Amino acid sequence: MTASAEDRARDLRTRLESVQRRIAEATEKAGREQAPQLIVVSKFFPASDVQILHEFGMTDFGENKDQEAAAKSAELSDLNLRWHFIGQLQSNKAKSVVRYASMVHSVDRASIVNALGKAMAREIAAAEEAGEPARPDLEVLIQVDFGEEFSPDHDATPASSGAQRGGVVPQEIAALAAAISETQHLTLRGLMTVAPLGAEPGKVFDRLREELDGLNRLYPDASIMSAGMSHDLEAAIESGATHLRIGSDVLGPRPAVR
Ligand SMILES: *Cc1c(COP(=O)(O)O)cnc(C)c1O
């Protein structure tokens, strides 16, 4: 390794260990036996960082742009990684996303469900034709937007609202869940949220937990609660998050908000 690569590895190790310590402490404080799964959000950072973090035992990585994710996952295809797609998804990207993603956290409309289902069917047919083993079902989460419940000025300030981040209002979860469960090659695994700006994360995450518990009674596989970012991971663990999506506190500050 070059000197700068060694510096970067040392930097990443320090940051990762600090995040792991926070997770362990919050897990204990919440009286939970098992720590949530850490997904390192590698958006904006190079494949070389992912490789270093993989050497430190990280297996799950999150990306929010198809182009960047497709390139990074291709570059690292010899590593045994699980890629999580966590960004706003356009139907025309579904074909690409299903090639590398194990899980899509950001499903928020029927047209995306349909596009992912079709893309998966195509992938599986192609594998069959080539005599390759079929990939497992795509795991999907419904992204929920609690903006209306937690930001009274939701409509007045679209720039800071959940509308920009995507997600369905809680009343729409049931219909989307039904659409997913009726779609071949997709498995509904649970719910995801990003706490709206200005809202108390713990209260938002408690609402997500409540919605998930209801959903999970109807769909036994839907047990994943994807919540918690760098600044609110403790609140997410307290509310029962099973998967954390941590970017900047592991990798360092990003040049700009994306
Ligand atoms: C970028 C991003 C994260 C990670 O955020 P950090 O604050 O850097 O930890 C988590 N979830 C989503 C949906 C993101 O886009």
CSV table of C-alpha atoms and ligand atoms in Angstrom, one decimal:
chain,number,residue,atom,x,y,z
A,1,MET,CA,0.0,0.0,0.0
A,2,THR,CA,1.1,3.5,-0.7
A,3,ALA,CA,1.5,5.9,2.2
A,4,SER,CA,-1.7,7.7,1.4
A,5,ALA,CA,-3.6,4.4,1.1
A,6,GLU,CA,-2.2,3.4,4.5
A,7,ASP,CA,-3.4,6.7,6.0
A,8,ARG,CA,-6.9,6.2,4.5
A,9,ALA,CA,-7.0,2.7,5.9
A,10,ARG,CA,-6.1,4.0,9.4
A,11,ASP,CA,-8.6,6.8,9.1
A,12,LEU,CA,-11.4,4.4,8.1
A,13,ARG,CA,-10.5,1.9,10.9
A,14,THR,CA,-10.7,4.7,13.5
A,15,ARG,CA,-14.1,5.9,12.2
A,16,LEU,CA,-15.5,2.5,11.8
A,17,GLU,CA,-14.5,1.4,15.3
A,18,SER,CA,-16.0,4.6,16.8
A,19,VAL,CA,-19.3,3.9,15.0
A,20,GLN,CA,-19.2,0.2,16.1
A,21,ARG,CA,-18.7,1.3,19.7
A,22,ARG,CA,-21.7,3.7,19.5
A,23,ILE,CA,-23.8,0.8,18.1
A,24,ALA,CA,-22.7,-1.6,20.8
A,25,GLU,CA,-23.4,1.0,23.5
A,26,ALA,CA,-26.8,1.8,22.1
A,27,THR,CA,-27.7,-1.8,21.7
A,28,GLU,CA,-26.8,-2.5,25.3
A,29,LYS,CA,-28.7,0.5,26.6
A,30,ALA,CA,-31.8,-0.6,24.7
A,31,GLY,CA,-31.5,-4.0,26.3
A,32,ARG,CA,-31.2,-5.7,22.9
A,33,GLU,CA,-29.4,-8.9,22.6
A,34,GLN,CA,-28.4,-8.4,19.0
A,35,ALA,CA,-26.9,-5.4,17.4
A,36,PRO,CA,-28.5,-4.2,14.1
A,37,GLN,CA,-26.9,-4.9,10.8
A,38,LEU,CA,-24.5,-2.1,9.8
A,39,ILE,CA,-24.9,-1.0,6.1
A,40,VAL,CA,-22.0,1.3,5.2
A,41,VAL,CA,-23.3,3.9,2.7
A,42,SER,CA,-20.4,4.3,0.3
A,43,LYS,CA,-22.0,6.9,-2.0
A,44,PHE,CA,-19.5,9.5,-3.2
A,45,PHE,CA,-16.5,7.4,-2.1
A,46,PRO,CA,-14.4,5.2,-4.3
A,47,ALA,CA,-14.4,1.4,-4.6
A,48,SER,CA,-11.0,1.4,-2.9
A,49,ASP,CA,-12.7,2.5,0.4
A,50,VAL,CA,-15.2,-0.3,0.1
A,51,GLN,CA,-12.4,-2.7,-0.4
A,52,ILE,CA,-10.6,-1.5,2.8
A,53,LEU,CA,-13.8,-1.7,4.8
A,54,HIS,CA,-14.4,-5.2,3.5
A,55,GLU,CA,-11.0,-6.1,4.8
A,56,PHE,CA,-12.3,-4.9,8.2
A,57,GLY,CA,-15.2,-7.3,8.0
A,58,MET,CA,-17.9,-5.1,6.4
A,59,THR,CA,-20.1,-7.0,3.9
A,60,ASP,CA,-23.1,-4.7,3.4
A,61,PHE,CA,-22.9,-1.5,1.4
A,62,GLY,CA,-25.5,1.1,0.4
A,63,GLU,CA,-25.7,3.3,-2.7
A,64,ASN,CA,-28.3,5.8,-3.9
A,65,LYS,CA,-27.4,6.3,-7.5
A,66,ASP,CA,-27.6,3.5,-10.1
A,67,GLN,CA,-24.7,4.6,-12.2
A,68,GLU,CA,-22.3,4.9,-9.3
A,69,ALA,CA,-23.5,1.7,-7.7
A,70,ALA,CA,-23.3,-0.3,-11.0
A,71,ALA,CA,-19.7,0.8,-11.6
A,72,LYS,CA,-18.6,0.2,-8.0
A,73,SER,CA,-20.2,-3.2,-7.7
A,74,ALA,CA,-18.8,-4.3,-11.0
A,75,GLU,CA,-15.3,-3.2,-10.0
A,76,LEU,CA,-15.6,-5.2,-6.7
A,77,SER,CA,-17.5,-8.2,-8.2
A,78,ASP,CA,-14.9,-10.7,-6.9
A,79,LEU,CA,-15.7,-9.7,-3.3
A,80,ASN,CA,-18.6,-11.3,-1.6
A,81,LEU,CA,-20.6,-8.1,-0.9
A,82,ARG,CA,-24.3,-7.3,-0.5
A,83,TRP,CA,-25.4,-4.1,-2.2
A,84,HIS,CA,-28.4,-2.2,-0.9
A,85,PHE,CA,-30.1,0.3,-3.1
A,86,ILE,CA,-31.3,3.2,-0.9
A,87,GLY,CA,-32.0,6.0,-3.3
A,88,GLN,CA,-34.9,7.3,-5.4
A,89,LEU,CA,-35.4,4.8,-8.2
A,90,GLN,CA,-36.6,5.4,-11.7
A,91,SER,CA,-38.4,2.5,-13.4
A,92,ASN,CA,-35.9,2.6,-16.3
A,93,LYS,CA,-33.1,1.8,-13.9
A,94,ALA,CA,-34.7,-1.3,-12.5
A,95,LYS,CA,-33.0,-3.5,-15.0
A,96,SER,CA,-29.6,-2.4,-13.9
A,97,VAL,CA,-30.3,-2.3,-10.2
A,98,VAL,CA,-31.5,-6.0,-10.0
A,99,ARG,CA,-28.1,-7.1,-11.4
A,100,TYR,CA,-26.2,-6.0,-8.3
A,101,ALA,CA,-28.6,-5.2,-5.5
A,102,SER,CA,-29.6,-7.8,-2.9
A,103,MET,CA,-32.1,-5.4,-1.4
A,104,VAL,CA,-33.9,-2.2,-2.5
A,105,HIS,CA,-34.9,-0.1,0.5
A,106,SER,CA,-36.7,2.7,-1.4
A,107,VAL,CA,-39.7,1.2,-3.1
A,108,ASP,CA,-42.5,3.8,-2.9
A,109,ARG,CA,-44.9,3.2,-5.9
A,110,ALA,CA,-46.5,0.5,-7.8
A,111,SER,CA,-44.7,1.3,-11.1
A,112,ILE,CA,-41.4,0.6,-9.4
A,113,VAL,CA,-42.7,-2.7,-8.0
A,114,ASN,CA,-43.8,-3.6,-11.5
A,115,ALA,CA,-40.5,-2.6,-13.1
A,116,LEU,CA,-38.4,-4.5,-10.5
A,117,GLY,CA,-40.6,-7.6,-11.0
A,118,LYS,CA,-40.2,-7.5,-14.7
A,119,ALA,CA,-36.4,-6.9,-14.5
A,120,MET,CA,-36.1,-9.9,-12.1
A,121,ALA,CA,-38.1,-12.1,-14.4
A,122,ARG,CA,-35.7,-11.2,-17.3
A,123,GLU,CA,-32.6,-11.8,-15.1
A,124,ILE,CA,-33.9,-15.2,-14.1
A,125,ALA,CA,-34.9,-16.2,-17.6
A,126,ALA,CA,-31.4,-15.2,-18.9
A,127,ALA,CA,-29.7,-17.2,-16.1
A,128,GLU,CA,-31.8,-20.2,-17.0
A,129,GLU,CA,-31.0,-19.9,-20.6
A,130,ALA,CA,-27.3,-19.6,-19.9
A,131,GLY,CA,-27.4,-22.6,-17.5
A,132,GLU,CA,-26.4,-20.5,-14.6
A,133,PRO,CA,-28.0,-20.7,-11.1
A,134,ALA,CA,-30.9,-18.3,-10.7
A,135,ARG,CA,-30.4,-15.5,-8.3
A,136,PRO,CA,-32.5,-15.4,-5.2
A,137,ASP,CA,-35.6,-13.2,-4.9
A,138,LEU,CA,-34.9,-9.4,-4.7
A,139,GLU,CA,-35.6,-8.3,-1.1
A,140,VAL,CA,-37.6,-5.1,-1.0
A,141,LEU,CA,-38.5,-2.6,1.7
A,142,ILE,CA,-41.2,0.0,1.4
A,143,GLN,CA,-39.9,3.5,2.1
A,144,VAL,CA,-42.3,5.4,4.4
A,145,ASP,CA,-42.5,9.2,4.6
A,146,PHE,CA,-43.6,10.5,8.0
A,147,GLY,CA,-43.3,14.2,6.9
A,148,GLU,CA,-47.0,15.0,7.1
A,149,GLU,CA,-47.1,13.7,10.7
A,150,PHE,CA,-44.0,15.4,11.9
A,151,SER,CA,-43.6,18.6,9.9
A,152,PRO,CA,-46.7,20.8,10.0
A,153,ASP,CA,-45.2,23.0,7.3
A,154,HIS,CA,-44.6,19.9,5.1
A,155,ASP,CA,-46.3,21.4,2.0
A,156,ALA,CA,-44.9,24.9,2.5
A,157,THR,CA,-41.3,23.8,2.4
A,158,PRO,CA,-40.8,21.1,-0.2
A,159,ALA,CA,-37.1,21.4,-0.1
A,160,SER,CA,-36.9,20.1,3.4
A,161,SER,CA,-39.8,17.7,3.3
A,162,GLY,CA,-40.0,14.0,2.7
A,163,ALA,CA,-41.5,14.7,-0.7
A,164,GLN,CA,-38.1,15.1,-2.1
A,165,ARG,CA,-36.7,12.1,-0.4
A,166,GLY,CA,-39.5,9.9,-1.6
A,167,GLY,CA,-41.6,7.4,0.4
A,168,VAL,CA,-45.3,6.6,0.8
A,169,VAL,CA,-47.5,8.0,3.5
A,170,PRO,CA,-48.3,5.4,6.2
A,171,GLN,CA,-51.9,4.9,4.8
A,172,GLU,CA,-50.4,3.7,1.5
A,173,ILE,CA,-48.2,0.9,3.0
A,174,ALA,CA,-50.9,-1.8,2.9
A,175,ALA,CA,-51.7,-1.4,-0.8
A,176,LEU,CA,-48.0,-1.3,-1.8
A,177,ALA,CA,-47.3,-4.3,0.4
A,178,ALA,CA,-50.1,-6.2,-1.4
A,179,ALA,CA,-48.7,-5.3,-4.8
A,180,ILE,CA,-45.2,-6.5,-3.8
A,181,SER,CA,-46.5,-9.8,-2.4
A,182,GLU,CA,-48.3,-10.4,-5.6
A,183,THR,CA,-45.2,-9.9,-7.7
A,184,GLN,CA,-43.0,-12.9,-8.5
A,185,HIS,CA,-39.3,-12.8,-7.6
A,186,LEU,CA,-39.8,-10.0,-5.0
A,187,THR,CA,-39.9,-10.6,-1.3
A,188,LEU,CA,-41.3,-7.9,1.0
A,189,ARG,CA,-38.8,-7.7,3.9
A,190,GLY,CA,-40.0,-4.6,5.7
A,191,LEU,CA,-39.9,-0.9,6.0
A,192,MET,CA,-37.5,2.0,5.7
A,193,THR,CA,-37.6,5.6,6.6
A,194,VAL,CA,-35.5,8.8,6.8
A,195,ALA,CA,-36.4,11.0,9.7
A,196,PRO,CA,-37.9,14.2,8.3
A,197,LEU,CA,-35.8,17.3,8.9
A,198,GLY,CA,-36.7,19.0,12.2
A,199,ALA,CA,-38.6,16.0,13.5
A,200,GLU,CA,-37.5,14.1,16.6
A,201,PRO,CA,-35.9,11.0,15.2
A,202,GLY,CA,-37.0,8.7,18.1
A,203,LYS,CA,-40.6,9.6,17.6
A,204,VAL,CA,-40.4,9.0,13.8
A,205,PHE,CA,-38.7,5.6,14.4
A,206,ASP,CA,-41.2,4.6,17.0
A,207,ARG,CA,-43.9,5.2,14.3
A,208,LEU,CA,-42.0,3.1,11.8
A,209,ARG,CA,-41.7,0.3,14.4
A,210,GLU,CA,-45.4,0.4,15.0
A,211,GLU,CA,-46.2,0.2,11.2
A,212,LEU,CA,-43.7,-2.6,10.8
A,213,ASP,CA,-45.2,-4.6,13.6
A,214,GLY,CA,-48.6,-4.3,12.0
A,215,LEU,CA,-47.2,-5.3,8.6
A,216,ASN,CA,-45.2,-8.2,10.0
A,217,ARG,CA,-48.4,-9.8,11.3
A,218,LEU,CA,-49.6,-10.1,7.7
A,219,TYR,CA,-46.3,-10.8,6.1
A,220,PRO,CA,-44.0,-13.0,8.2
A,221,ASP,CA,-40.9,-12.2,6.1
A,222,ALA,CA,-41.4,-8.4,6.6
A,223,SER,CA,-39.3,-8.0,9.8
A,224,ILE,CA,-36.6,-5.5,8.6
A,225,MET,CA,-36.7,-2.0,10.0
A,226,SER,CA,-34.2,0.1,8.1
A,227,ALA,CA,-33.7,3.3,10.1
A,228,GLY,CA,-30.8,5.3,11.5
A,229,MET,CA,-28.1,7.4,9.8
A,230,SER,CA,-24.9,8.8,11.2
A,231,HIS,CA,-26.6,11.4,13.4
A,232,ASP,CA,-29.6,9.4,14.7
A,233,LEU,CA,-28.4,5.8,14.9
A,234,GLU,CA,-28.8,5.7,18.7
A,235,ALA,CA,-32.5,6.7,18.4
A,236,ALA,CA,-33.0,4.1,15.7
A,237,ILE,CA,-31.5,1.3,17.8
A,238,GLU,CA,-33.7,2.4,20.8
A,239,SER,CA,-36.8,2.1,18.5
A,240,GLY,CA,-35.8,-1.4,17.3
A,241,ALA,CA,-34.0,-0.8,14.0
A,242,THR,CA,-32.6,-4.0,12.5
A,243,HIS,CA,-30.6,-2.3,9.8
A,244,LEU,CA,-28.6,1.0,10.0
A,245,ARG,CA,-27.5,3.0,7.0
A,246,ILE,CA,-24.3,4.9,8.0
A,247,GLY,CA,-22.3,7.0,5.6
A,248,SER,CA,-20.4,10.0,6.8
A,249,ASP,CA,-19.5,8.8,10.3
A,250,VAL,CA,-17.7,5.9,8.7
A,251,LEU,CA,-16.3,7.4,5.5
A,252,GLY,CA,-16.0,11.1,6.4
A,253,PRO,CA,-17.9,14.1,5.3
A,254,ARG,CA,-19.2,14.1,1.7
A,255,PRO,CA,-18.4,17.0,-0.6
A,256,ALA,CA,-22.1,17.9,-0.9
A,257,VAL,CA,-25.5,16.7,0.0
A,258,ARG,CA,-26.9,14.4,-2.6
B,1,LIG,C1,-26.8,9.1,2.4
B,1,LIG,C2,-27.8,8.3,3.0
B,1,LIG,C3,-27.6,7.7,4.3
B,1,LIG,C4,-26.3,7.9,5.1
B,1,LIG,O1,-26.3,9.2,5.7
B,1,LIG,P1,-25.2,9.6,6.7
B,1,LIG,O2,-25.8,10.8,7.4
B,1,LIG,O3,-24.0,10.0,5.8
B,1,LIG,O4,-24.9,8.6,7.6
B,1,LIG,C5,-28.6,6.9,4.8
B,1,LIG,N1,-29.8,6.7,4.1
B,1,LIG,C6,-30.0,7.3,2.9
B,1,LIG,C7,-31.3,7.1,2.3
B,1,LIG,C8,-29.1,8.1,2.4
B,1,LIG,O5,-29.3,8.7,1.2
